[in-house]
XYZ file of N, CA and C in Angstrom:
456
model
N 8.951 -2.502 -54.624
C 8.824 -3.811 -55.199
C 7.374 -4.271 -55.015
N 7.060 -4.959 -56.108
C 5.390 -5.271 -55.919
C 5.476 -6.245 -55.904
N 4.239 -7.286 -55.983
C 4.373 -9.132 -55.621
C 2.769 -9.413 -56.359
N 3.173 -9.920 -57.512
C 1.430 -10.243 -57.516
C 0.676 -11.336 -56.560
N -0.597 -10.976 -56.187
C -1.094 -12.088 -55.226
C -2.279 -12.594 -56.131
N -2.175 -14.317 -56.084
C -3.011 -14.782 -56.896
C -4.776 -14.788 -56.212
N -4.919 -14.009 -54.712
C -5.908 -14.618 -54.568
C -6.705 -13.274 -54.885
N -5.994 -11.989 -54.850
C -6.779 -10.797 -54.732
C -6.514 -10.359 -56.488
N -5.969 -11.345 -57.053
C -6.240 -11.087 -58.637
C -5.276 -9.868 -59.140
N -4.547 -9.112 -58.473
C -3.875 -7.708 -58.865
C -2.649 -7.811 -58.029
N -1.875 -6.315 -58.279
C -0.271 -6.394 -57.597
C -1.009 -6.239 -56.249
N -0.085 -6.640 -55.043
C -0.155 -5.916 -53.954
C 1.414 -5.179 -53.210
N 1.146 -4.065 -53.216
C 2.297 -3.439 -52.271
C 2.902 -4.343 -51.405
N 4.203 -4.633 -51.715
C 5.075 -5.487 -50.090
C 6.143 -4.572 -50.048
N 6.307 -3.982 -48.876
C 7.286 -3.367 -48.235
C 8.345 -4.245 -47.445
N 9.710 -4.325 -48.210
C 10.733 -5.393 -48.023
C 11.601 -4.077 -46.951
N 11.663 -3.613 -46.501
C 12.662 -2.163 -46.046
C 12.433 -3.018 -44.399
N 13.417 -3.249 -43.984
C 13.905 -3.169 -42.197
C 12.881 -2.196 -41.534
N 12.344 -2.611 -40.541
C 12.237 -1.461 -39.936
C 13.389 -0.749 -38.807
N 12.624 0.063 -38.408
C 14.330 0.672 -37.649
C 14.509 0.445 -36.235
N 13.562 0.100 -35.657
C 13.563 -0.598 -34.554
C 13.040 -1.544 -33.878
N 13.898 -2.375 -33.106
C 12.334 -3.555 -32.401
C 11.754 -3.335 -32.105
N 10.423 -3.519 -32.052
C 8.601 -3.395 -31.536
C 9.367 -4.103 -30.305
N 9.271 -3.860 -29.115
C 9.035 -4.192 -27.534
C 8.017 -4.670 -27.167
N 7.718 -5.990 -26.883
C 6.483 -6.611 -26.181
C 6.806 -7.105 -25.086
N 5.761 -6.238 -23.802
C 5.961 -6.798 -22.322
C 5.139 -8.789 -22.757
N 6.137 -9.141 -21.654
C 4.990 -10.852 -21.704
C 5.144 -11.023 -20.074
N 5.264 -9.818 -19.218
C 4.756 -10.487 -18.087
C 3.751 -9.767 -17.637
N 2.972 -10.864 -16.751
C 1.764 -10.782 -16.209
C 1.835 -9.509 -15.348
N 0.337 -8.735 -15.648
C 0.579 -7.559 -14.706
C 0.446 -7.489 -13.113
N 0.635 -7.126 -12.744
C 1.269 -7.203 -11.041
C -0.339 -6.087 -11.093
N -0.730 -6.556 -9.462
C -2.016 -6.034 -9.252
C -1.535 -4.678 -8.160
N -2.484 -4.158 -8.084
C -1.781 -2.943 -7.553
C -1.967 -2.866 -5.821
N -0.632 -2.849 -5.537
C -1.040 -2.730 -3.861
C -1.881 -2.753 -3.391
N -2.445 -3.276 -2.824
C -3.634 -2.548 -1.540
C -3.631 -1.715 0.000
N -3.595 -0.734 0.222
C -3.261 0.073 1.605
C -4.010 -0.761 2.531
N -5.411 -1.086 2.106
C -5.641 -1.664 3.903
C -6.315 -3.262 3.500
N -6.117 -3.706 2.386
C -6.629 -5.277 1.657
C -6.259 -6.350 3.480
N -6.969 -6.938 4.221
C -6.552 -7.694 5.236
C -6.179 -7.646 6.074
N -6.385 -5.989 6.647
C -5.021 -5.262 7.411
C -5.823 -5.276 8.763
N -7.690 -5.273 8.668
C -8.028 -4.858 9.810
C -7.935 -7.179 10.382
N -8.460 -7.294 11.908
C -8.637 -8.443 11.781
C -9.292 -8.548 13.667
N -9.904 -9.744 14.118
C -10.390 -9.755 14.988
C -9.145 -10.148 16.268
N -8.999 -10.056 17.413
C -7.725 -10.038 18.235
C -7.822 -11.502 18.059
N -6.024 -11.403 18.467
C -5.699 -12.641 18.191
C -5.149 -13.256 20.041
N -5.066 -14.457 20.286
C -5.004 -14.475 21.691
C -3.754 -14.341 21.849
N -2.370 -14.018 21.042
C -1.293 -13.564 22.002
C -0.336 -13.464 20.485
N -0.146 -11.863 20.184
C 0.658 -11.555 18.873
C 2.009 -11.776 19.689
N 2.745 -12.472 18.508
C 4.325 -12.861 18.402
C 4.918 -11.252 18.403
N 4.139 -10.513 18.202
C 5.203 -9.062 17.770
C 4.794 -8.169 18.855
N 5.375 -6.648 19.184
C 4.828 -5.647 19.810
C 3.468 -5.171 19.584
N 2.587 -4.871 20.423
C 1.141 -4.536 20.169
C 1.055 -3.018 20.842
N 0.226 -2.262 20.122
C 0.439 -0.720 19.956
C -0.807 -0.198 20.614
N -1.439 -0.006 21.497
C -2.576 0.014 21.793
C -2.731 1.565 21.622
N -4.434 2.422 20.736
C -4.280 3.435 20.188
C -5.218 4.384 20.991
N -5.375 3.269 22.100
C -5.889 4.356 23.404
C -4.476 5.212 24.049
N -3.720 5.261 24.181
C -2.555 5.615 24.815
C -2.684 7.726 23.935
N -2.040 7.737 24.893
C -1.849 9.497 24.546
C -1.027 9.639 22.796
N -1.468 10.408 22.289
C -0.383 11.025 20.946
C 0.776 10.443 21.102
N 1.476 11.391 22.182
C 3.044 11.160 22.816
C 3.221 9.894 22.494
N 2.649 9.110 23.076
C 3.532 7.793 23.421
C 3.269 7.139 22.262
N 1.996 6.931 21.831
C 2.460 6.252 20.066
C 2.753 6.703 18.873
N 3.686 8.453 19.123
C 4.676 9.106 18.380
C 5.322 8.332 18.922
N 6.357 7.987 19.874
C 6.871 7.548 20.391
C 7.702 6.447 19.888
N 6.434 5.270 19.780
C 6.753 3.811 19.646
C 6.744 3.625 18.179
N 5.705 4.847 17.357
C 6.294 4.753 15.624
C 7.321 5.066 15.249
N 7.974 6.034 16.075
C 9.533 5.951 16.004
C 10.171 5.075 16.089
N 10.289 4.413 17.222
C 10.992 3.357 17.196
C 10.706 2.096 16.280
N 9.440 2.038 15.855
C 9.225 0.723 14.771
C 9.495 0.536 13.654
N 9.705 2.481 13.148
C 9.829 2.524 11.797
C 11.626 3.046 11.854
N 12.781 2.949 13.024
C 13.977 2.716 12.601
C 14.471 1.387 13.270
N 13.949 0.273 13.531
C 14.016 -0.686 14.039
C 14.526 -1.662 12.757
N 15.230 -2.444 12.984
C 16.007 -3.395 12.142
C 15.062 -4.042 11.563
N 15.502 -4.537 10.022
C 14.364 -5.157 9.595
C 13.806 -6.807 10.246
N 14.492 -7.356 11.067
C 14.500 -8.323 11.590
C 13.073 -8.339 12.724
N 13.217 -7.110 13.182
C 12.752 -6.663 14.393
C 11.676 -5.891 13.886
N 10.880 -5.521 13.192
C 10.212 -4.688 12.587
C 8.659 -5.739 13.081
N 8.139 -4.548 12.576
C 6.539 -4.886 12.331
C 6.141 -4.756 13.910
N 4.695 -4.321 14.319
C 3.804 -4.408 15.293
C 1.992 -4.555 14.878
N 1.417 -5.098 15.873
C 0.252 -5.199 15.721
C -0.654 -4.017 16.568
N -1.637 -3.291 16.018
C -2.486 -2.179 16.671
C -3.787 -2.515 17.158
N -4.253 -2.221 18.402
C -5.778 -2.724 18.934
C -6.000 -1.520 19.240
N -7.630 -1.332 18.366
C -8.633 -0.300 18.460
C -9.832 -0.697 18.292
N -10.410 -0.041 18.760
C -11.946 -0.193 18.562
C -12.753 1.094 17.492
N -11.745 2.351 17.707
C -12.170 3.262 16.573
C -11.906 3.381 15.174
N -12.815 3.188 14.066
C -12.068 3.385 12.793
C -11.343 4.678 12.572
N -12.019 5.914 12.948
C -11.136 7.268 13.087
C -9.373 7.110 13.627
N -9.616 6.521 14.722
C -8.213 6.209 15.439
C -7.045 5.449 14.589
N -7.904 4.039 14.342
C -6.986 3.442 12.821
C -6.540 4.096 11.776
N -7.719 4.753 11.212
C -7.137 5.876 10.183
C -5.658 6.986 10.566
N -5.761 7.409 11.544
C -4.840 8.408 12.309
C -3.828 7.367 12.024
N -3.793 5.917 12.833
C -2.215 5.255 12.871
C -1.589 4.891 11.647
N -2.643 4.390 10.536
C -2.412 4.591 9.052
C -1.328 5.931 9.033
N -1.788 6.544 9.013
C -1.185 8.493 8.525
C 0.275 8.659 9.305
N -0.039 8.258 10.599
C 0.776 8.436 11.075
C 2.061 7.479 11.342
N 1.700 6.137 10.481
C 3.087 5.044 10.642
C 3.781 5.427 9.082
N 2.686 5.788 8.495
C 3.798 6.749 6.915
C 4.544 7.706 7.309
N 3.942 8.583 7.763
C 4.673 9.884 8.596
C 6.005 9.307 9.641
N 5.886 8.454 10.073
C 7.204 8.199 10.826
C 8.092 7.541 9.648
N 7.431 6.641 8.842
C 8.668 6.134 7.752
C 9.460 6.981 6.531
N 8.401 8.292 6.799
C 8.873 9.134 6.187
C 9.564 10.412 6.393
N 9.797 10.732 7.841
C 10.148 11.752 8.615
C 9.761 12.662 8.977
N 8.266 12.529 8.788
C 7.332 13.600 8.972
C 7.012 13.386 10.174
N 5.557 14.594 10.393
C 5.269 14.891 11.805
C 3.974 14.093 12.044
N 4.615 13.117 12.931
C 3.752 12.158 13.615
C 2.418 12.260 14.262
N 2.655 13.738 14.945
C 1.821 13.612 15.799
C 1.021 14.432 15.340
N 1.208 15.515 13.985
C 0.376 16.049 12.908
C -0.360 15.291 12.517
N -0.333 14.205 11.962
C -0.534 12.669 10.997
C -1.291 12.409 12.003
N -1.274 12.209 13.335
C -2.418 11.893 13.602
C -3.745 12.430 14.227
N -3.787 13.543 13.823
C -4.655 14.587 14.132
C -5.279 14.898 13.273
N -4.447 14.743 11.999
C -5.185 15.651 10.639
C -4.721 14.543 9.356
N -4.990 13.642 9.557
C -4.075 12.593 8.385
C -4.543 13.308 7.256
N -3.968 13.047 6.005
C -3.497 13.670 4.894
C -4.266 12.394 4.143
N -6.015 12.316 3.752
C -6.391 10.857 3.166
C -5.696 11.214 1.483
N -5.814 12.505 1.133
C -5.207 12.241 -0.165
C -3.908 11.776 -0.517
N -2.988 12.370 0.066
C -1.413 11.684 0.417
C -1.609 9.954 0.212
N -2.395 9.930 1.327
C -2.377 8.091 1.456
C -3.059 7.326 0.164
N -3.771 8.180 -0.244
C -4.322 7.608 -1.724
C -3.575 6.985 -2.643
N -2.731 8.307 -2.937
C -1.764 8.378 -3.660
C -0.384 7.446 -3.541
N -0.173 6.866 -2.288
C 0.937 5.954 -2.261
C 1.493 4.679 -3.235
N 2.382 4.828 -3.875
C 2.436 3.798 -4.669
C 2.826 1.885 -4.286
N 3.395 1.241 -4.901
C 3.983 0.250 -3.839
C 4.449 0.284 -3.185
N 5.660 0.848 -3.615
C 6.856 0.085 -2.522
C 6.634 1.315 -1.880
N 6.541 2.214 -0.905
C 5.677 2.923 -0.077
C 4.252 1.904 0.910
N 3.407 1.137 0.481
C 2.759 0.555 0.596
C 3.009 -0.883 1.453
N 4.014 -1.598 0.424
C 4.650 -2.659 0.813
C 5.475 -2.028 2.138
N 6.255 -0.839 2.342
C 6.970 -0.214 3.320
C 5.861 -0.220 4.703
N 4.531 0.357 4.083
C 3.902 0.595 5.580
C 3.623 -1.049 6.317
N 3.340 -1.724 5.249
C 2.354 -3.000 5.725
C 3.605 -3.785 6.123
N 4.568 -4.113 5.859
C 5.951 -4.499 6.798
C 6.019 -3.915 7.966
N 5.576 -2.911 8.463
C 5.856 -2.451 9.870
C 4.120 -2.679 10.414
N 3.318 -2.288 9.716
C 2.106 -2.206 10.390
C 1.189 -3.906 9.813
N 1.425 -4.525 10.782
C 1.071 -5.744 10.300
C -0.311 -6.160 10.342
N -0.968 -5.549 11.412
C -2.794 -5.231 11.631
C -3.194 -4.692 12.337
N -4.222 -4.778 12.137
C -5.189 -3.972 13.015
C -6.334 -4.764 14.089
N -6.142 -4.773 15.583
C -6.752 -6.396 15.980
C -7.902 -4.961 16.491
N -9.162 -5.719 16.249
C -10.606 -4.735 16.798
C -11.677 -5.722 17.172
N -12.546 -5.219 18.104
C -14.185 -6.094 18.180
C -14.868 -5.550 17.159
N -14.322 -4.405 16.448
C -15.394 -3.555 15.853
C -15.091 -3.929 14.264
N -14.782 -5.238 13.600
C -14.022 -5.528 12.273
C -14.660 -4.514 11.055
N -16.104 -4.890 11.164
C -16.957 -4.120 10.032
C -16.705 -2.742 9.684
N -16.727 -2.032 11.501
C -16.631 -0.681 11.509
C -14.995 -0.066 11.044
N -14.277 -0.490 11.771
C -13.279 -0.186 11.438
C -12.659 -0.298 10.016
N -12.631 -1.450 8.936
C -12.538 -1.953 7.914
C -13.282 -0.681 7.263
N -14.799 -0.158 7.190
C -14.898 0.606 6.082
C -14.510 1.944 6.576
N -14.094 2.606 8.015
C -13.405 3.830 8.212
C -12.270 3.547 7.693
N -11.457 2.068 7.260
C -10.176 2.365 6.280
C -10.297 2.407 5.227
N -11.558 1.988 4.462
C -12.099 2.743 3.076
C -11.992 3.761 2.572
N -12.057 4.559 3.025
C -11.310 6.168 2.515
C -10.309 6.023 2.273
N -9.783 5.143 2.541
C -8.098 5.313 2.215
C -7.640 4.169 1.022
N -9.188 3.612 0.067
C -8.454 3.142 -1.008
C -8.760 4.185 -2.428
N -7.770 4.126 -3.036
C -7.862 5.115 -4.400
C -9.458 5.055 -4.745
Protein backbone atom coordinates (compact mmCIF):
# COMPACT_ATOMS: atom_id res chain seq x y z
CA UNK A 1 0.00 0.00 0.00
CA UNK A 2 1.43 3.41 -0.87
CA UNK A 3 0.29 6.90 0.73
CA UNK A 4 1.02 9.95 -1.19
CA UNK A 5 2.92 12.55 0.97
CA UNK A 6 2.17 16.08 0.14
CA UNK A 7 5.40 17.41 1.42
CA UNK A 8 7.96 15.13 -0.50
CA UNK A 9 5.68 15.68 -3.68
CA UNK A 10 5.61 11.68 -4.70
CA UNK A 11 4.23 8.17 -3.25
CA UNK A 12 6.01 7.10 -0.21
CA UNK A 13 6.25 3.39 0.84
CA UNK A 14 4.13 2.77 4.27
CA UNK A 15 4.44 -0.56 5.57
CA UNK A 16 0.96 -1.28 7.42
CA UNK A 17 2.11 -5.28 8.30
CA UNK A 18 2.39 -5.98 12.40
CA UNK A 19 5.50 -6.59 13.29
CA UNK A 20 6.10 -9.92 14.93
CA UNK A 21 7.37 -9.01 17.99
CA UNK A 22 7.68 -6.39 20.79
CA UNK A 23 10.87 -4.27 20.59
CA UNK A 24 11.91 -4.64 24.54
CA UNK A 25 13.11 -1.43 26.10
CA UNK A 26 15.11 -1.63 29.45
CA UNK A 27 13.98 1.92 31.42
CA UNK A 28 15.94 1.17 34.39
CA UNK A 29 18.81 2.98 35.44
CA UNK A 30 22.02 1.07 35.16
CA UNK A 31 23.32 -0.28 38.40
CA UNK A 32 27.12 0.64 38.70
CA UNK A 33 29.31 -2.12 38.98
CA UNK A 34 30.52 -3.39 42.32
CA UNK A 35 33.53 -2.27 43.66
CA UNK A 36 36.02 -5.02 45.44
CA UNK A 37 37.87 -2.59 47.60
CA UNK A 38 35.72 1.13 46.87
CA UNK A 39 35.99 2.27 51.02
CA UNK A 40 37.10 -0.90 52.31
CA UNK A 41 40.57 0.30 53.53
CA UNK A 42 40.02 3.03 56.58
CA UNK A 43 42.04 4.58 59.52
CA UNK A 44 41.39 2.53 63.13
CA UNK A 45 38.53 3.19 64.65
CA UNK A 46 38.62 3.51 68.65
CA UNK A 47 36.53 0.40 69.45
CA UNK A 48 34.76 -1.81 66.34
CA UNK A 49 31.20 -3.09 67.35
CA UNK A 50 32.25 -6.39 65.45
CA UNK A 51 35.21 -9.06 65.76
CA UNK A 52 38.64 -7.60 64.72
CA UNK A 53 41.04 -9.97 62.80
CA UNK A 54 44.44 -8.91 63.39
CA UNK A 55 46.75 -10.10 60.16
CA UNK A 56 49.83 -10.32 62.22
CA UNK A 57 48.68 -13.64 63.76
CA UNK A 58 50.07 -16.95 62.10
CA UNK A 59 48.20 -18.41 58.66
CA UNK A 60 46.60 -21.03 61.08
CA UNK A 61 44.75 -18.92 63.11
CA UNK A 62 43.25 -16.50 60.53
CA UNK A 63 42.37 -19.77 58.41
CA UNK A 64 40.85 -20.35 61.35
CA UNK A 65 38.66 -17.35 62.20
CA UNK A 66 37.70 -17.06 58.17
CA UNK A 67 36.13 -20.10 58.79
CA UNK A 68 34.24 -19.29 61.26
CA UNK A 69 33.09 -15.77 59.78
CA UNK A 70 32.26 -16.99 56.57
CA UNK A 71 29.69 -19.93 58.20
CA UNK A 72 28.53 -17.65 60.87
CA UNK A 73 24.83 -16.57 60.79
CA UNK A 74 23.98 -13.76 58.88
CA UNK A 75 23.12 -11.82 61.96
CA UNK A 76 26.50 -12.43 63.32
CA UNK A 77 28.58 -11.97 60.31
CA UNK A 78 31.04 -9.43 59.28
CA UNK A 79 34.60 -8.55 61.03
CA UNK A 80 36.97 -5.76 60.87
CA UNK A 81 40.96 -6.44 59.80
CA UNK A 82 44.08 -4.32 61.22
CA UNK A 83 47.22 -4.22 59.12
CA UNK A 84 49.74 -2.20 58.37
CA UNK A 85 50.82 -4.30 55.15
CA UNK A 86 49.13 -3.80 51.80
CA UNK A 87 50.60 -7.36 50.69
CA UNK A 88 48.96 -8.84 53.90
CA UNK A 89 45.46 -7.10 53.03
CA UNK A 90 45.67 -8.37 49.67
CA UNK A 91 46.26 -12.11 51.06
CA UNK A 92 42.95 -11.52 53.48
CA UNK A 93 41.06 -10.24 50.35
CA UNK A 94 41.96 -13.85 48.58
CA UNK A 95 41.63 -15.50 51.32
CA UNK A 96 37.98 -14.37 52.89
CA UNK A 97 36.70 -15.45 49.08
CA UNK A 98 38.44 -18.65 49.49
CA UNK A 99 36.70 -19.40 52.75
CA UNK A 100 33.20 -18.25 51.25
CA UNK A 101 33.92 -20.36 48.69
CA UNK A 102 35.42 -23.56 50.06
CA UNK A 103 38.60 -23.20 48.94
CA UNK A 104 42.03 -23.34 50.40
CA UNK A 105 42.52 -20.63 52.75
CA UNK A 106 45.65 -20.87 53.61
CA UNK A 107 46.70 -21.27 49.72
CA UNK A 108 44.75 -17.82 49.20
CA UNK A 109 46.88 -16.49 51.35
CA UNK A 110 50.15 -17.17 50.17
CA UNK A 111 49.54 -17.02 46.54
CA UNK A 112 46.14 -15.05 46.08
CA UNK A 113 44.73 -15.62 42.71
CA UNK A 114 44.61 -11.36 41.64
CA UNK A 115 42.99 -12.58 38.43
CA UNK A 116 40.19 -14.69 40.09
CA UNK A 117 39.48 -11.56 42.24
CA UNK A 118 39.24 -9.41 39.17
CA UNK A 119 36.92 -11.28 37.77
CA UNK A 120 34.31 -11.44 40.65
CA UNK A 121 31.02 -10.37 39.78
CA UNK A 122 28.41 -8.84 42.33
CA UNK A 123 26.82 -10.78 44.26
CA UNK A 124 30.24 -12.58 44.96
CA UNK A 125 31.43 -9.05 45.82
CA UNK A 126 28.48 -7.89 47.78
CA UNK A 127 29.17 -11.64 49.54
CA UNK A 128 32.83 -10.68 50.46
CA UNK A 129 32.15 -7.02 51.68
CA UNK A 130 29.22 -8.39 54.11
CA UNK A 131 31.72 -10.39 55.95
CA UNK A 132 34.81 -8.27 55.40
CA UNK A 133 33.69 -4.94 56.52
CA UNK A 134 37.36 -3.08 56.55
CA UNK A 135 40.38 -2.73 56.67
CA UNK A 136 41.57 -0.43 59.89
CA UNK A 137 45.61 0.65 59.00
CA UNK A 138 48.13 3.72 59.91
CA UNK A 139 49.30 2.99 56.53
CA UNK A 140 45.69 4.21 54.52
CA UNK A 141 47.57 5.42 51.26
CA UNK A 142 49.78 2.38 51.23
CA UNK A 143 47.56 -0.12 51.78
CA UNK A 144 44.53 1.34 49.58
CA UNK A 145 46.77 1.25 46.35
CA UNK A 146 48.31 -2.49 47.26
CA UNK A 147 44.33 -3.12 46.94
CA UNK A 148 44.51 -1.62 43.51
CA UNK A 149 45.47 -4.59 41.80
CA UNK A 150 42.55 -5.96 42.66
CA UNK A 151 40.25 -3.54 40.63
CA UNK A 152 39.34 -4.81 36.98
Amino acid sequence: MRKHCARYGEKVPHDSTPAPEPVLVSLSVPVARADLVRDLVRSPSAQPRVPVLDLDLPDERIAEFLVGAAHAAPSESGFVAITNSGERAVALVAATVAALCGEDIRAALTTPDIAFLRGLGGPAIQALREILLAIETEQVDAVTEALDVLRP
